[in-house]
mmCIF file of C-alpha atoms in Angstrom:
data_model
loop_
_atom_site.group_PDB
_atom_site.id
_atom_site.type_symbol
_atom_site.label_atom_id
_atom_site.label_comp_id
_atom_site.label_asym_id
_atom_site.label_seq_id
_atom_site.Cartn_x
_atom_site.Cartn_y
_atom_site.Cartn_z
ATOM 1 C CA UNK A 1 -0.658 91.346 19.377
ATOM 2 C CA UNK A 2 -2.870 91.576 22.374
ATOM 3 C CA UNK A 3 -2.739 95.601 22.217
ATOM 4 C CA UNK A 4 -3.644 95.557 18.737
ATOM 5 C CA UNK A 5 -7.070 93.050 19.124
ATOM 6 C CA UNK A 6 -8.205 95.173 22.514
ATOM 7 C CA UNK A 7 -7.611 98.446 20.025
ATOM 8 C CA UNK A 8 -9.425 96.561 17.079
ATOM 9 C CA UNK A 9 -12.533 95.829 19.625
ATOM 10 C CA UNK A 10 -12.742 98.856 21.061
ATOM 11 C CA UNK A 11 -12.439 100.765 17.454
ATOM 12 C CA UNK A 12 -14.919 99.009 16.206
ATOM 13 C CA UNK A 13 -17.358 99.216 19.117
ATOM 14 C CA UNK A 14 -17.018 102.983 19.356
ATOM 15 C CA UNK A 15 -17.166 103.479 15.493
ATOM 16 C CA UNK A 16 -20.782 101.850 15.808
ATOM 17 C CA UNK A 17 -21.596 103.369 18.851
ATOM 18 C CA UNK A 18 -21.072 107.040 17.729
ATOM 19 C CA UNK A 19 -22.345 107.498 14.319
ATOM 20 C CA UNK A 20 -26.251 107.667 15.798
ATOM 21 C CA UNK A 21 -24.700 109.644 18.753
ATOM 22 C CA UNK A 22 -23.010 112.209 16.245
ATOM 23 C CA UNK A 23 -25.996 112.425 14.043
ATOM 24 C CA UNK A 24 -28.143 113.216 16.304
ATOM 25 C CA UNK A 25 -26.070 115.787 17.982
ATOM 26 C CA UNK A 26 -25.472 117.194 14.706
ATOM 27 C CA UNK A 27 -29.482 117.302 14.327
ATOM 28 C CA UNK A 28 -30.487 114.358 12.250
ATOM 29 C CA UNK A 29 -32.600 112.767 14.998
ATOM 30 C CA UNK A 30 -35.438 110.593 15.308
ATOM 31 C CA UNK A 31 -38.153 113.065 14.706
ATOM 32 C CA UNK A 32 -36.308 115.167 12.006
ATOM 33 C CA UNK A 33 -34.143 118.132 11.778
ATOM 34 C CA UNK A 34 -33.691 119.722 14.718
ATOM 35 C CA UNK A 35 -34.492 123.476 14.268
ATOM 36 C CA UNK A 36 -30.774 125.915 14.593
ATOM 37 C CA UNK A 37 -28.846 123.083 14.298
ATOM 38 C CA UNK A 38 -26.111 122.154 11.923
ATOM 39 C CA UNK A 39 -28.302 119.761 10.178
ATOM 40 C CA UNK A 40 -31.271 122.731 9.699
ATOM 41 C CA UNK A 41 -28.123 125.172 7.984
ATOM 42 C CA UNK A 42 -27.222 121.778 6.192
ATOM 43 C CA UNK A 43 -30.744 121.289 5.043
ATOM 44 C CA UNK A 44 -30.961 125.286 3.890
ATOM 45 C CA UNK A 45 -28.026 125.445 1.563
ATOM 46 C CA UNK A 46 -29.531 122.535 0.254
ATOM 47 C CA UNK A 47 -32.618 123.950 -0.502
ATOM 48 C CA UNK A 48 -31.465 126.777 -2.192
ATOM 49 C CA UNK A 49 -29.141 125.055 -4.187
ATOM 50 C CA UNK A 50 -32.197 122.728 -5.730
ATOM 51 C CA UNK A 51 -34.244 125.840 -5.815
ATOM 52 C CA UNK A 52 -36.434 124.944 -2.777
ATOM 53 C CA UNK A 53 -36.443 121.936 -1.935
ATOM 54 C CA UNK A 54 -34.228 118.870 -1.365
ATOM 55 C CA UNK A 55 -32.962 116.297 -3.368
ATOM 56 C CA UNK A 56 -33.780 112.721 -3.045
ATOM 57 C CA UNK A 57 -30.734 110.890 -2.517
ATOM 58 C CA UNK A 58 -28.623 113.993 -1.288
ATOM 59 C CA UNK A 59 -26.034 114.107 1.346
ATOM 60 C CA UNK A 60 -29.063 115.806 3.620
ATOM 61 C CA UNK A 61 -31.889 113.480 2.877
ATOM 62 C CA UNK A 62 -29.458 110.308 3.358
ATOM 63 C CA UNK A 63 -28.173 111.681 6.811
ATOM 64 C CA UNK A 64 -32.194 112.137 7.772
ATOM 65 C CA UNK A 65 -33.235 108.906 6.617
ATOM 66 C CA UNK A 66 -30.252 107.492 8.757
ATOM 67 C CA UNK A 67 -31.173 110.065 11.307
ATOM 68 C CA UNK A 68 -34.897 108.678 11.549
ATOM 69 C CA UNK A 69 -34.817 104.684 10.561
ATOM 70 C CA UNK A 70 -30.993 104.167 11.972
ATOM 71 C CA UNK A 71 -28.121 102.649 10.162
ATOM 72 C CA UNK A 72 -28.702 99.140 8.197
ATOM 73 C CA UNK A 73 -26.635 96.191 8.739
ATOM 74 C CA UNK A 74 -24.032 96.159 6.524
ATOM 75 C CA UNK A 75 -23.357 100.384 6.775
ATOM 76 C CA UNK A 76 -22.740 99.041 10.914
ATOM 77 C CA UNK A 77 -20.433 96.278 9.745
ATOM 78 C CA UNK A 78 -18.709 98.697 7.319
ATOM 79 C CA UNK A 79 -18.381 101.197 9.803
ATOM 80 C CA UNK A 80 -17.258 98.392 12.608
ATOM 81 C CA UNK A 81 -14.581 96.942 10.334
ATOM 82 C CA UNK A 82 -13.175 100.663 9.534
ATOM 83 C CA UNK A 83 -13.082 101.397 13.287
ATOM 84 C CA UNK A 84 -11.333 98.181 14.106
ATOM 85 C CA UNK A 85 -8.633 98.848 11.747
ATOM 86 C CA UNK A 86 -7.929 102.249 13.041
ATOM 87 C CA UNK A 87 -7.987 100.951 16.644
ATOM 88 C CA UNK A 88 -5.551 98.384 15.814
ATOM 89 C CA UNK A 89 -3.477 100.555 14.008
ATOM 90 C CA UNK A 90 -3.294 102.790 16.660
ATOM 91 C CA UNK A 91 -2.629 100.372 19.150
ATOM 92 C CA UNK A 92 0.209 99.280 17.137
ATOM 93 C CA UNK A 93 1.497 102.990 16.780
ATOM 94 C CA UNK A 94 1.299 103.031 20.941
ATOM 95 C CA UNK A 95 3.426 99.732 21.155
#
């Protein structure tokens, strides 16, 4: 029971803890898309898909928004809860 709080915890932590890491190593960062990176291709297909520009609401301009204003409360309490379950489940897999 132990194992599987300490994995919860640390799952959780490390779900929160990466998402801004990720994005920004992706190239969603603080000051917008970082130019040859993943994001920059991401934001291209995009573009040409809508024609030249990109759409409100897409899977691009979300990941920016994120990128630039960080995640909201609840998306880090979503994304703490899913974490914790995985690192309890894994820590039950290990015992």
């Amino acid at each position: 029971m132990w194992g599987e709080m300490l994995g919860a915890a640390i799952g959780g932590v490390v779900a929160v803890a990466a998402a801004p890491v990720v994005l920004s190593a992706v190239g969603f960062t603080g000051s917008g898309i970082a130019a040859a990176s993943i994001a920059a291709k991401m934001m291209s297909a995009a573009a040409v898909a809508n024609g030249g520009g990109v759409a409100a609401g897409s899977l691009v301009a979300t990941l920016q928004s994120i990128g630039v204003l960080g995640l909201s409360t609840s998306t880090n309490i979503i994304l703490g809860s899913v974490g914790a379950a995985i690192g309890a489940a894994g820590a039950s897999e290990v015992s």
